PDB file of N, CA and C in Angstrom:
ATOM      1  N   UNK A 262     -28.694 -47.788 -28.706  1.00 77.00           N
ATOM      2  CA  UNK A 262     -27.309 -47.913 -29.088  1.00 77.00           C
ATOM      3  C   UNK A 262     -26.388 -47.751 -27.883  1.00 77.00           C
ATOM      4  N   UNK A 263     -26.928 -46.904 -27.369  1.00 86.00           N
ATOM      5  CA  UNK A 263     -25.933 -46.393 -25.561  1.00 86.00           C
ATOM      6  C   UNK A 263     -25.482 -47.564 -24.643  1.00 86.00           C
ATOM      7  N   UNK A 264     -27.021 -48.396 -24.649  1.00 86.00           N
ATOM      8  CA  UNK A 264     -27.326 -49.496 -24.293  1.00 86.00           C
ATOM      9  C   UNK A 264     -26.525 -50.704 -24.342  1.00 86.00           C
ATOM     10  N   UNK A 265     -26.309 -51.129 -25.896  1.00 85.00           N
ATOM     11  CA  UNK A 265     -25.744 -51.927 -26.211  1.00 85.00           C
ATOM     12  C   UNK A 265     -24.086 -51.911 -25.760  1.00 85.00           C
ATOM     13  N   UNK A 266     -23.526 -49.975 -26.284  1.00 84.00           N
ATOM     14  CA  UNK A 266     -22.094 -49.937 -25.559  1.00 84.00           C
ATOM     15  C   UNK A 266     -21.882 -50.228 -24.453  1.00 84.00           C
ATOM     16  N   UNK A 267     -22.995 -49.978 -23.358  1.00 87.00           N
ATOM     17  CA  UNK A 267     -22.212 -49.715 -22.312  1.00 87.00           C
ATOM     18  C   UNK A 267     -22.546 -51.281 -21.410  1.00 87.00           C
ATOM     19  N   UNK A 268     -23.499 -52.382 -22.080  1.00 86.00           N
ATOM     20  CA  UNK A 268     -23.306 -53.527 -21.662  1.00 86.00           C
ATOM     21  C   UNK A 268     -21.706 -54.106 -22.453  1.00 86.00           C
ATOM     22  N   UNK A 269     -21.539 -54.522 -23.493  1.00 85.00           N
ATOM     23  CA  UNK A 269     -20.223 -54.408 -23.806  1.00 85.00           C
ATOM     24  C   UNK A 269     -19.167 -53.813 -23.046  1.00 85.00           C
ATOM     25  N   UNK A 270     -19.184 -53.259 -22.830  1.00 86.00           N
ATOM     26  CA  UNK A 270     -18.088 -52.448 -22.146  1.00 86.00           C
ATOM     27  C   UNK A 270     -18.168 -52.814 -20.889  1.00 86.00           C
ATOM     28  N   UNK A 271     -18.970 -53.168 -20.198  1.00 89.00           N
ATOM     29  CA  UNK A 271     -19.345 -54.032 -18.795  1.00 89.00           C
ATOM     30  C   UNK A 271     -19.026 -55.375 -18.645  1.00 89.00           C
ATOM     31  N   UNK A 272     -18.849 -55.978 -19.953  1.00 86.00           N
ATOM     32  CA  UNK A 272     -18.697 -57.012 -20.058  1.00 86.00           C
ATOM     33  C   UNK A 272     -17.262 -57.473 -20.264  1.00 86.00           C
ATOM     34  N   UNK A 273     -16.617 -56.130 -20.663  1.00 85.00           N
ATOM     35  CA  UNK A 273     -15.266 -56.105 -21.043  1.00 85.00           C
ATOM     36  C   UNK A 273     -14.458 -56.261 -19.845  1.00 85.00           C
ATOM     37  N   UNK A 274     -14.921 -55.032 -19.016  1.00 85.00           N
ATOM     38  CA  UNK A 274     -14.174 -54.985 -18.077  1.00 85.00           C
ATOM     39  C   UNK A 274     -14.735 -56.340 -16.681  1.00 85.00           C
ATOM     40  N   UNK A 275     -15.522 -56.828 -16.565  1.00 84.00           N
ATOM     41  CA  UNK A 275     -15.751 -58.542 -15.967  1.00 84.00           C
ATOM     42  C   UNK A 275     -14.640 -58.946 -16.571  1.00 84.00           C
ATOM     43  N   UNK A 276     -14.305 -58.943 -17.887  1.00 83.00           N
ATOM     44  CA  UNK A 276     -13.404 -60.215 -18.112  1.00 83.00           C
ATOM     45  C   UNK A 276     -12.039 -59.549 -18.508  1.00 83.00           C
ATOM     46  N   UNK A 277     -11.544 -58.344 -17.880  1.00 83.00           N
ATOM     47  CA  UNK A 277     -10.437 -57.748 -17.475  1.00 83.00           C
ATOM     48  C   UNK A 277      -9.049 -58.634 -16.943  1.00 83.00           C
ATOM     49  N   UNK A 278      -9.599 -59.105 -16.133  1.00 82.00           N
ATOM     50  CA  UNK A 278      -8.825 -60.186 -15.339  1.00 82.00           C
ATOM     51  C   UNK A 278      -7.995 -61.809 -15.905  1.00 82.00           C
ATOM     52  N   UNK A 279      -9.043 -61.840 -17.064  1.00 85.00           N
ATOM     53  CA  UNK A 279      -8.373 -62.714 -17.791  1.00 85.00           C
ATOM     54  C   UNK A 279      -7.695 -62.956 -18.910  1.00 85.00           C
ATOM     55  N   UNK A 280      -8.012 -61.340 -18.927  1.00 86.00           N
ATOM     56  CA  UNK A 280      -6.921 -60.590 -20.371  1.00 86.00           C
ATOM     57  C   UNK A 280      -5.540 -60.666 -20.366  1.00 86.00           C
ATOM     58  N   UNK A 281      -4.766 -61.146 -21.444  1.00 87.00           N
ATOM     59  CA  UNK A 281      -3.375 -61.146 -20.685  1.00 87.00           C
ATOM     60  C   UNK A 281      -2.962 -60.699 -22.382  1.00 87.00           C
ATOM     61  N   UNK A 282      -2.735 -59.447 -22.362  1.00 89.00           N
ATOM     62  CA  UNK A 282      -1.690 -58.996 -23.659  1.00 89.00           C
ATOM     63  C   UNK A 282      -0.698 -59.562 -24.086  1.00 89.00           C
ATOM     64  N   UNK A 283      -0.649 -59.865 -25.863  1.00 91.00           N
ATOM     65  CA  UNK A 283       0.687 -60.302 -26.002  1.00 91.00           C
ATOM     66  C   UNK A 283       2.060 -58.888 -25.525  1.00 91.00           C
ATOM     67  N   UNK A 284       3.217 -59.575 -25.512  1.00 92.00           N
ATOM     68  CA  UNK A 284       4.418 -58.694 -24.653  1.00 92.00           C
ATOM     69  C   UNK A 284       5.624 -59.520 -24.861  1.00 92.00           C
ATOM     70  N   UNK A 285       6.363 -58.573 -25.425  1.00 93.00           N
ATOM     71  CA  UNK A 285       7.862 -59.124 -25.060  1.00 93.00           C
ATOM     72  C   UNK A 285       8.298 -58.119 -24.996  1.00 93.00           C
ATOM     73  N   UNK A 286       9.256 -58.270 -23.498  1.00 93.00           N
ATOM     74  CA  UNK A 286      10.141 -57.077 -22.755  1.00 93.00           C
ATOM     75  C   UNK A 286      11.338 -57.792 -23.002  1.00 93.00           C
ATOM     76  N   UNK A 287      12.747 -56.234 -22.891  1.00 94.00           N
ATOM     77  CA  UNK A 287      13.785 -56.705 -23.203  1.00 94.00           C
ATOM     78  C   UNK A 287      14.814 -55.396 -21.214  1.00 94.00           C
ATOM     79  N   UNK A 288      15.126 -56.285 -20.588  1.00 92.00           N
ATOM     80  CA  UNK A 288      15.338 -55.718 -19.208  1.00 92.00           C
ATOM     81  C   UNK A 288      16.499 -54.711 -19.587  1.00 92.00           C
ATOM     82  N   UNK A 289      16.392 -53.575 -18.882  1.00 93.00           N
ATOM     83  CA  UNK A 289      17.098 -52.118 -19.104  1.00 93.00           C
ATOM     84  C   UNK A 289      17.659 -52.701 -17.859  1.00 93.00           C
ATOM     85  N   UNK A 290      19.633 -52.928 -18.176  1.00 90.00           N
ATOM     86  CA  UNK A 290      20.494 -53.307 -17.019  1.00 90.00           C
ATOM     87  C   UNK A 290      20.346 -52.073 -15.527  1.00 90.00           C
ATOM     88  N   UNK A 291      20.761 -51.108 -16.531  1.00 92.00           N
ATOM     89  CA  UNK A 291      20.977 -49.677 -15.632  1.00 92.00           C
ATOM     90  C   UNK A 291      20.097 -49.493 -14.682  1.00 92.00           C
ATOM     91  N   UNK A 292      18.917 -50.432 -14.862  1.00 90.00           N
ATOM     92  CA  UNK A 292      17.410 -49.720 -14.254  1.00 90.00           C
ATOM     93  C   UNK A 292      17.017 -51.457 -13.101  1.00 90.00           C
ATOM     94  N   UNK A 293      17.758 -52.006 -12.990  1.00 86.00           N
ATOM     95  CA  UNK A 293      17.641 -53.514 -12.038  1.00 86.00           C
ATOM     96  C   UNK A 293      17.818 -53.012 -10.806  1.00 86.00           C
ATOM     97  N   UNK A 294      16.664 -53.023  -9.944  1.00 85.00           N
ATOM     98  CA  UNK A 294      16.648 -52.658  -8.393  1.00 85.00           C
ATOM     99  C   UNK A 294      16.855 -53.699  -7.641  1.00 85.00           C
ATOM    100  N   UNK A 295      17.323 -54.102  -6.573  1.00 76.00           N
ATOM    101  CA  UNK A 295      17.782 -55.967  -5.577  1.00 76.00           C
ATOM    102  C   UNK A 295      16.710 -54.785  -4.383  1.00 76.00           C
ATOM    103  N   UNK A 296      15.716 -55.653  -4.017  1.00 71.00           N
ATOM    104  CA  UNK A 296      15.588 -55.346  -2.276  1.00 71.00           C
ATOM    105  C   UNK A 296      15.777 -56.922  -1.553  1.00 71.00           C
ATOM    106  N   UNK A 297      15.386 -56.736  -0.226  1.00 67.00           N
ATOM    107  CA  UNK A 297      15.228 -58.004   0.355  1.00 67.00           C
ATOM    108  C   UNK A 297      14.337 -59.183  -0.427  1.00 67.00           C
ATOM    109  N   UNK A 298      13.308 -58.752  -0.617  1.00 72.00           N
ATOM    110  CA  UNK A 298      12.120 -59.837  -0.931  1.00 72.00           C
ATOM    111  C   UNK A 298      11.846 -59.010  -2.636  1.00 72.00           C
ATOM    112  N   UNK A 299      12.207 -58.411  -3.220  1.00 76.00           N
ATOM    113  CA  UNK A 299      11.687 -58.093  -4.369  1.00 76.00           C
ATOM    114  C   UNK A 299      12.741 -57.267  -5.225  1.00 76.00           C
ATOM    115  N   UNK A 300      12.035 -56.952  -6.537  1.00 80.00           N
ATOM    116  CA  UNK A 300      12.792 -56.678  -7.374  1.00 80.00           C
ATOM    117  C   UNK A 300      12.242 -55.361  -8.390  1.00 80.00           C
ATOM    118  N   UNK A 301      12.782 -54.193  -8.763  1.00 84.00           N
ATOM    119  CA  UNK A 301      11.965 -53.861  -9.591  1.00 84.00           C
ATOM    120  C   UNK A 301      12.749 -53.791 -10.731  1.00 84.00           C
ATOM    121  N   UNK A 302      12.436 -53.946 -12.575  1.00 87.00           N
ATOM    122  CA  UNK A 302      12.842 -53.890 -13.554  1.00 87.00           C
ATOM    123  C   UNK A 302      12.529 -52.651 -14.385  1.00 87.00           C
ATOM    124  N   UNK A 303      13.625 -52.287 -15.102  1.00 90.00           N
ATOM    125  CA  UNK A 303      13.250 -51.349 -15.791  1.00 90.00           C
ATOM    126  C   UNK A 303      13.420 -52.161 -17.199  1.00 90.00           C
ATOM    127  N   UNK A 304      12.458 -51.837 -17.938  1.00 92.00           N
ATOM    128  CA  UNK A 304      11.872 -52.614 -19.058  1.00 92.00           C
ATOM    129  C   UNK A 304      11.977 -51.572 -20.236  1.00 92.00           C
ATOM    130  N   UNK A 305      12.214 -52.375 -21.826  1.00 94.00           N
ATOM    131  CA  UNK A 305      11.718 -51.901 -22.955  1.00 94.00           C
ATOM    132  C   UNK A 305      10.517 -52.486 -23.533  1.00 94.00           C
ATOM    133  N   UNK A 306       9.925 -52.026 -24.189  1.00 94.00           N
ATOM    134  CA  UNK A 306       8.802 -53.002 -24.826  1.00 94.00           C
ATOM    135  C   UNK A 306       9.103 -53.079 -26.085  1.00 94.00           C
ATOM    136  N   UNK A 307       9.508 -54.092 -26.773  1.00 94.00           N
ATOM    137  CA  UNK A 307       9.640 -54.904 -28.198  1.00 94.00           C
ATOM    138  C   UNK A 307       9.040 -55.017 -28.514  1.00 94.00           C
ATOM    139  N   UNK A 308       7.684 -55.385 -28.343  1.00 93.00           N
ATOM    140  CA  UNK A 308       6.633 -55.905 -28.980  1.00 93.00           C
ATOM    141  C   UNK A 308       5.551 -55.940 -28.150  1.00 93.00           C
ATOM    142  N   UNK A 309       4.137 -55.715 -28.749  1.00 91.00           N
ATOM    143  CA  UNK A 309       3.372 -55.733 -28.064  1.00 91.00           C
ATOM    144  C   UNK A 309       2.555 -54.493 -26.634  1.00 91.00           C
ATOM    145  N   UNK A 310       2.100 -54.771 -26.451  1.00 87.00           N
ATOM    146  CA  UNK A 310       1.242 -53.877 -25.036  1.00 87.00           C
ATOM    147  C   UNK A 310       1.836 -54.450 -23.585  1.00 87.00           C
ATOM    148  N   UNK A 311       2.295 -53.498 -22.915  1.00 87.00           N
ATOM    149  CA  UNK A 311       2.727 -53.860 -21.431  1.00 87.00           C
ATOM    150  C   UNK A 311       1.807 -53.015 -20.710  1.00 87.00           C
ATOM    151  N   UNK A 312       0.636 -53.940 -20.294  1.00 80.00           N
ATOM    152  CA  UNK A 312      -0.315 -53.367 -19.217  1.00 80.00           C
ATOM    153  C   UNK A 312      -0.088 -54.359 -17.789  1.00 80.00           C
ATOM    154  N   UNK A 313       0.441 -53.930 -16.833  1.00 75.00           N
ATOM    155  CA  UNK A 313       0.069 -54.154 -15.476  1.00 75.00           C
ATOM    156  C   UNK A 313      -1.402 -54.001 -14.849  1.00 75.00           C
ATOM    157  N   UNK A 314      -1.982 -55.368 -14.536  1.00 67.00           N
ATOM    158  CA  UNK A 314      -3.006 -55.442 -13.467  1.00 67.00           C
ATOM    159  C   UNK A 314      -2.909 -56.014 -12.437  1.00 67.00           C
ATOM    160  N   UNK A 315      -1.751 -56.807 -11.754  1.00 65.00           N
ATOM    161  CA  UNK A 315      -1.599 -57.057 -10.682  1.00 65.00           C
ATOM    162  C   UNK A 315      -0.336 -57.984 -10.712  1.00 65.00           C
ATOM    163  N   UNK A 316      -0.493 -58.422  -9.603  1.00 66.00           N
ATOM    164  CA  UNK A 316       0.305 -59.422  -9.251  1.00 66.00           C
ATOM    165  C   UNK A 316       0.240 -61.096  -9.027  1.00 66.00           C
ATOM    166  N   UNK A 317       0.733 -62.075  -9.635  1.00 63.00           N
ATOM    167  CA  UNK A 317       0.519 -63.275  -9.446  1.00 63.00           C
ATOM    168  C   UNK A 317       1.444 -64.145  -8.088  1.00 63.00           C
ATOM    169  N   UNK A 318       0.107 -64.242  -7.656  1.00 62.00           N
ATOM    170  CA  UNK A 318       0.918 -64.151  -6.035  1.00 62.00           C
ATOM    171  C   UNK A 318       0.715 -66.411  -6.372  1.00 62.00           C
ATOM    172  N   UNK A 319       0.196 -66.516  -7.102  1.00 67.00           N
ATOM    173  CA  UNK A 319      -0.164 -68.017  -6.935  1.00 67.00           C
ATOM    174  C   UNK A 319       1.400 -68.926  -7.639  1.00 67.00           C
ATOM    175  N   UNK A 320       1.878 -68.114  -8.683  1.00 65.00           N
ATOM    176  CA  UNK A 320       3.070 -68.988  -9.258  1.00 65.00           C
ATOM    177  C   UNK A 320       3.977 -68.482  -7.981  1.00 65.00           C
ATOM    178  N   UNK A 321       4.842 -69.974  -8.416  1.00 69.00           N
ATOM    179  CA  UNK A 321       6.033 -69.811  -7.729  1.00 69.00           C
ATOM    180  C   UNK A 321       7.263 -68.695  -8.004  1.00 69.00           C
ATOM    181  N   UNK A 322       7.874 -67.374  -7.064  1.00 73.00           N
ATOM    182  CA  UNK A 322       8.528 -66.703  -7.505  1.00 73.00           C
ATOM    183  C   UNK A 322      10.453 -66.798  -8.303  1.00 73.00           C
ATOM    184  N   UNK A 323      10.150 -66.238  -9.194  1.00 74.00           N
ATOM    185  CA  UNK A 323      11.383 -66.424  -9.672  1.00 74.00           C
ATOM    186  C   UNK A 323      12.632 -65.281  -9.216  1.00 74.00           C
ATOM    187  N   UNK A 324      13.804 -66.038  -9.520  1.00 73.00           N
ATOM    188  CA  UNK A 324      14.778 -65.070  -8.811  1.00 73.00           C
ATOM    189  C   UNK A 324      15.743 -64.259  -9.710  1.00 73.00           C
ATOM    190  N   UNK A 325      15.778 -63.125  -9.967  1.00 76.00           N
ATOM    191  CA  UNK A 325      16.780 -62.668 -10.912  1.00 76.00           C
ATOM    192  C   UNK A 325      18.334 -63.148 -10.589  1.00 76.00           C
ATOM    193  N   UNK A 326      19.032 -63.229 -12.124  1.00 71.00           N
ATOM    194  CA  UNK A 326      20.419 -63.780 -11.430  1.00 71.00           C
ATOM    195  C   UNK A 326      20.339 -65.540 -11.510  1.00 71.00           C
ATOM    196  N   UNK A 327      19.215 -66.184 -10.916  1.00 73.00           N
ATOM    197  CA  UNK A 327      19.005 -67.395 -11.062  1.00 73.00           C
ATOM    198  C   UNK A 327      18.234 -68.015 -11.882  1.00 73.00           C
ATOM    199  N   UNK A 328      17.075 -67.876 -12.063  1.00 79.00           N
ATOM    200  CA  UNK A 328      16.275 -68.230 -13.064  1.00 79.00           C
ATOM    201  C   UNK A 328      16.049 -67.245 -14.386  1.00 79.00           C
ATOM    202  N   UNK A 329      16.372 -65.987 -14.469  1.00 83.00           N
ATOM    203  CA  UNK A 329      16.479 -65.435 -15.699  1.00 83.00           C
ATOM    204  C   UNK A 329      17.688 -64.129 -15.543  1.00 83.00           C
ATOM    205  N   UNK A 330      18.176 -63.531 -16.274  1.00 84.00           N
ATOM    206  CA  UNK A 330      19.062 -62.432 -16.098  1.00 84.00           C
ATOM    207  C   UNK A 330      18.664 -61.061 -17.364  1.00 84.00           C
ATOM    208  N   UNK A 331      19.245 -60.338 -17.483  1.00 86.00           N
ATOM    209  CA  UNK A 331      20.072 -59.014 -17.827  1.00 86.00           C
ATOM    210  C   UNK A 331      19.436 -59.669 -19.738  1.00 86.00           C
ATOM    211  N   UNK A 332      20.244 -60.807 -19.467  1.00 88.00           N
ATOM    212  CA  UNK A 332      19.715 -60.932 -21.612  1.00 88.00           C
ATOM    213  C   UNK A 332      18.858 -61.727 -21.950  1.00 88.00           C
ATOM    214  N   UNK A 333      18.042 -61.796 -20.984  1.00 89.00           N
ATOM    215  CA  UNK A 333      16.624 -62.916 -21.179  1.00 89.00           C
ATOM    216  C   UNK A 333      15.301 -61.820 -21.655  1.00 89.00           C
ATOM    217  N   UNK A 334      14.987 -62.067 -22.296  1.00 89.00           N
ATOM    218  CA  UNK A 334      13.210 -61.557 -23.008  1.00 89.00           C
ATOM    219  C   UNK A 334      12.815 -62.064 -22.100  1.00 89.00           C
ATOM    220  N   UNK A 335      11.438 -61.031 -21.738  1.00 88.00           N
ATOM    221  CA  UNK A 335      10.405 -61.250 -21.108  1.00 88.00           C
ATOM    222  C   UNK A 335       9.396 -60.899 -21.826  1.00 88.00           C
ATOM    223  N   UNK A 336       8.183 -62.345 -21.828  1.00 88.00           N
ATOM    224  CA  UNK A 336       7.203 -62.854 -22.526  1.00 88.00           C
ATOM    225  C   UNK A 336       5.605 -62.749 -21.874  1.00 88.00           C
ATOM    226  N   UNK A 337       4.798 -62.307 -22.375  1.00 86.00           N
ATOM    227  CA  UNK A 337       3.187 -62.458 -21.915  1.00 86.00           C
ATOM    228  C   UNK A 337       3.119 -64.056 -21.278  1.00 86.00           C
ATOM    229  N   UNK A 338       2.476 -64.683 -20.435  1.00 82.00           N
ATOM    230  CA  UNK A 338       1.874 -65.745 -20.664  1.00 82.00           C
ATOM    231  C   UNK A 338       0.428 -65.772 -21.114  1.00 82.00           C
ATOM    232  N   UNK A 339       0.574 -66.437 -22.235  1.00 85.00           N
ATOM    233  CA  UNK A 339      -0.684 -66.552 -22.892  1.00 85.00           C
ATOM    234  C   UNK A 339      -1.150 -67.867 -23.197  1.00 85.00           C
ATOM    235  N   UNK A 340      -2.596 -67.901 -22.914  1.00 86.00           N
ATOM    236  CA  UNK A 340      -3.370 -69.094 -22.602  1.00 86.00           C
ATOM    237  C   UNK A 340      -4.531 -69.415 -23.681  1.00 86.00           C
ATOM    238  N   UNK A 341      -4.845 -70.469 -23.533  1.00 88.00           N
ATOM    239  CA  UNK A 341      -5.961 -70.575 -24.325  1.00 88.00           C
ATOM    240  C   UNK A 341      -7.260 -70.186 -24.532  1.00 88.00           C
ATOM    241  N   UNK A 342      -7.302 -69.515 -22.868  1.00 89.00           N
ATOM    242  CA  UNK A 342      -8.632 -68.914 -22.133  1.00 89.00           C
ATOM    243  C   UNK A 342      -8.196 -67.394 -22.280  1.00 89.00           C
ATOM    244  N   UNK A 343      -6.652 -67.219 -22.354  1.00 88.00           N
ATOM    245  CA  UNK A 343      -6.902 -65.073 -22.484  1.00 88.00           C
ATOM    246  C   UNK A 343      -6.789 -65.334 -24.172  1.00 88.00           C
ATOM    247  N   UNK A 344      -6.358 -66.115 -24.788  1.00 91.00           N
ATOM    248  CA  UNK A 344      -6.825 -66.186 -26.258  1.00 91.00           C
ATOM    249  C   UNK A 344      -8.445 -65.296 -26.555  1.00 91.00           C
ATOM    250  N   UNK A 345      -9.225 -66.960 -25.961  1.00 92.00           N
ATOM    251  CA  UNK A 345     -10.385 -66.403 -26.190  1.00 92.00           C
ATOM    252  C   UNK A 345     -11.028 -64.897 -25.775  1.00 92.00           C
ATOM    253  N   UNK A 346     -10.177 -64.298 -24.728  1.00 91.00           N
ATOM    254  CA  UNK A 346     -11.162 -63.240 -23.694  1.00 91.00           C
ATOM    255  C   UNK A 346     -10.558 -62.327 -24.542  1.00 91.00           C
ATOM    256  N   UNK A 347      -9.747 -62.544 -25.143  1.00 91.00           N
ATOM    257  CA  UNK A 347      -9.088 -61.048 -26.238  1.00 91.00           C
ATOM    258  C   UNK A 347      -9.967 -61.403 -27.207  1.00 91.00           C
ATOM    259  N   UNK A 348     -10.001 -62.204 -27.966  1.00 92.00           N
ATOM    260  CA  UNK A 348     -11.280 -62.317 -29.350  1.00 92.00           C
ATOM    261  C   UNK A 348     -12.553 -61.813 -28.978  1.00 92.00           C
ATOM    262  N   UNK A 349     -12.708 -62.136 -28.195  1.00 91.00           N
ATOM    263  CA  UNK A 349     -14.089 -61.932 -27.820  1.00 91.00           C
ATOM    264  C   UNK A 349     -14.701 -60.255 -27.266  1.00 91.00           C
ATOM    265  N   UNK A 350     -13.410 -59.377 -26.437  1.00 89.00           N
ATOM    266  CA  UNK A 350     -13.770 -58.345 -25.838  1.00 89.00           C
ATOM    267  C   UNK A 350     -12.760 -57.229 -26.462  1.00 89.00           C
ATOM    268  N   UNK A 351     -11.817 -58.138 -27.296  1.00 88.00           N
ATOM    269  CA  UNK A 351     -10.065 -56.619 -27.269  1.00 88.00           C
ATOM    270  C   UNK A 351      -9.925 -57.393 -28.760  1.00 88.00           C
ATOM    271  N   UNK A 352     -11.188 -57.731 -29.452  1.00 89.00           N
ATOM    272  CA  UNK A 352     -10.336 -57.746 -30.944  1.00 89.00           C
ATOM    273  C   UNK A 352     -10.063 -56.721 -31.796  1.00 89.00           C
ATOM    274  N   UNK A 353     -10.961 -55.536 -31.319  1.00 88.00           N
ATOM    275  CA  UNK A 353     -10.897 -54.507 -32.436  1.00 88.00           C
ATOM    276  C   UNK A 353      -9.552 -53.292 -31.486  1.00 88.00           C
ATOM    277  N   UNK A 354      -9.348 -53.747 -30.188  1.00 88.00           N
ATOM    278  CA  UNK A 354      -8.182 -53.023 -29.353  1.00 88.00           C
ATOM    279  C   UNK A 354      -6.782 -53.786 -29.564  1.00 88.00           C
ATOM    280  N   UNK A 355      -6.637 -54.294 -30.528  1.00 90.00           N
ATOM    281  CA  UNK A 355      -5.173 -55.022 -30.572  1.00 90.00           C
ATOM    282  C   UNK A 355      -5.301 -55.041 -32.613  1.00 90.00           C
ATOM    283  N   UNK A 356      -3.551 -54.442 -32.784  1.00 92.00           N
ATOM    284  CA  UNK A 356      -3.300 -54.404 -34.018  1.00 92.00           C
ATOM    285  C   UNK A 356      -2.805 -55.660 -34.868  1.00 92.00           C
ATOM    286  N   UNK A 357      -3.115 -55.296 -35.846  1.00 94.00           N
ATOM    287  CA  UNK A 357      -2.522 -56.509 -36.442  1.00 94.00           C
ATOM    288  C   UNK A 357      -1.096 -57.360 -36.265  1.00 94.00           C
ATOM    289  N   UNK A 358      -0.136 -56.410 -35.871  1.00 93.00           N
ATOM    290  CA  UNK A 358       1.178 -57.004 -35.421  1.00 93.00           C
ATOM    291  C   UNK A 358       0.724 -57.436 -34.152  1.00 93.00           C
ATOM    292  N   UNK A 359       0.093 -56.690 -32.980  1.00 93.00           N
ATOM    293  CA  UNK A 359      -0.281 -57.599 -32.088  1.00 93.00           C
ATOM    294  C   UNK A 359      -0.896 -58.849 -32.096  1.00 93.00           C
ATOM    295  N   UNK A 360      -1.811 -58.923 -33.361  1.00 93.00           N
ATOM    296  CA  UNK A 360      -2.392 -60.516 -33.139  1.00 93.00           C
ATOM    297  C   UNK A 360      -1.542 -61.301 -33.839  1.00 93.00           C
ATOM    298  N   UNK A 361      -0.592 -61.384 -34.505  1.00 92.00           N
ATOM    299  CA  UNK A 361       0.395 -61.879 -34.929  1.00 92.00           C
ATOM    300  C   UNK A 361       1.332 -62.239 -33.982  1.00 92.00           C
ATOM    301  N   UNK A 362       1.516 -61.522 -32.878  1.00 92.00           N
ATOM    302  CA  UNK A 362       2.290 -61.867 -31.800  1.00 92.00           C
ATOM    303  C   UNK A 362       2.112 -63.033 -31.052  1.00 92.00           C
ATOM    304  N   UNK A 363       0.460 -62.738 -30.551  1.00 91.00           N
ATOM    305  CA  UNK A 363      -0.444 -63.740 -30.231  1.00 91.00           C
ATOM    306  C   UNK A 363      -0.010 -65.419 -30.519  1.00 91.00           C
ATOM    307  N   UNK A 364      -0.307 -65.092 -31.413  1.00 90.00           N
ATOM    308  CA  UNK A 364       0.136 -66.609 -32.126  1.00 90.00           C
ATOM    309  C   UNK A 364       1.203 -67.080 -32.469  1.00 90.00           C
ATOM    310  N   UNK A 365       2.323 -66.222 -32.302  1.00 90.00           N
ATOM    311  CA  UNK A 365       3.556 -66.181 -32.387  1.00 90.00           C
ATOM    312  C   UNK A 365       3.729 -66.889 -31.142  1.00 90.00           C
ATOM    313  N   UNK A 366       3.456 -66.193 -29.853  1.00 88.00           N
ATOM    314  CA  UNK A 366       3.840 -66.935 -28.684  1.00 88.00           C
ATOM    315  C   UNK A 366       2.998 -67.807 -28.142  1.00 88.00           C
ATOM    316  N   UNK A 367       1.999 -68.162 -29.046  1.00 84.00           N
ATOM    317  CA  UNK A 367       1.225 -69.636 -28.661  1.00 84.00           C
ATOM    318  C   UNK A 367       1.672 -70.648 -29.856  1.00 84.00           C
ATOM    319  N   UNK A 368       2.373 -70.401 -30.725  1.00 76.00           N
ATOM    320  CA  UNK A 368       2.897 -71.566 -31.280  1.00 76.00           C
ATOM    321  C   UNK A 368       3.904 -72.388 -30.990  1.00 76.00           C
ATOM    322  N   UNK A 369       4.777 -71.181 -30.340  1.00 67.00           N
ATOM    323  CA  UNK A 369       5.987 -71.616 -29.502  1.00 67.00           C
ATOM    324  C   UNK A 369       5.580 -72.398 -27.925  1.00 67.00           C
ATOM    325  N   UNK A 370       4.242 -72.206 -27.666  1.00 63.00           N
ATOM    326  CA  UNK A 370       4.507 -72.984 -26.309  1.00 63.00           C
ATOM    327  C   UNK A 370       4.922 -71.965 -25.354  1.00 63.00           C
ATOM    328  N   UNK A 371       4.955 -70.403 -25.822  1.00 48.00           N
ATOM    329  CA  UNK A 371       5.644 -69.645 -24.393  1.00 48.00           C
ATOM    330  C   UNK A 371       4.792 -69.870 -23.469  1.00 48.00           C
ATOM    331  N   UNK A 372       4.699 -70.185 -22.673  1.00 43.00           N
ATOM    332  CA  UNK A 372       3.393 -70.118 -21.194  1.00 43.00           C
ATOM    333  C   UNK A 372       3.939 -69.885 -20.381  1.00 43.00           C
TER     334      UNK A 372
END
């Protein structure tokens, strides 16, 4: 039985990386940091799990002020491939309003 958990659980965390939680953040004004090259947000969470695992250095960066502001939601991108890697490894770790979310923001096209 040990066995079985702890391959599972090995297997979980391999496919860590392609997990992407549903999330919608709503930006705390008071809490908006400007540096030269970056930004930090202070966030609510509305909905969903806000786990940080890194950084996406491959999309193109967006600019606060220009491409989103102060009353814009911020959304998971969710794919068809972290679809699957949540069914498969985080179905019994995500609640029912979370998987409702899920599909909430894959019906809409959020990506």
């Amino acid at each position: 039985m040990a066995y079985i958990y702890n391959l599972k659980e090995e297997k979980k965390r391999e496919a860590a990386d392609e997990a992407v939680f549903p999330c919608v953040l709503q930006i705390v004004p008071e809490y908006v940091v400007h540096n030269k090259n970056s930004i930090v947000l202070g966030v609510d969470v509305l909905e969903g799990i806000a786990k940080i695992v890194g950084c996406n250095h491959e999309e193109q960066q967006k600019m606060f002020g220009r491409h989103f502001d102060v009353e814009d939601e911020l959304v998971s991108h969710i794919s068809r491939r972290s679809i699957d890697v949540l069914k498969a490894y985080y179905r019994d770790d995500l609640s029912r309003d979370e998987w409702k979310l899920v599909v909430k923001l894959n019906l809409f096209k959020i990506q």
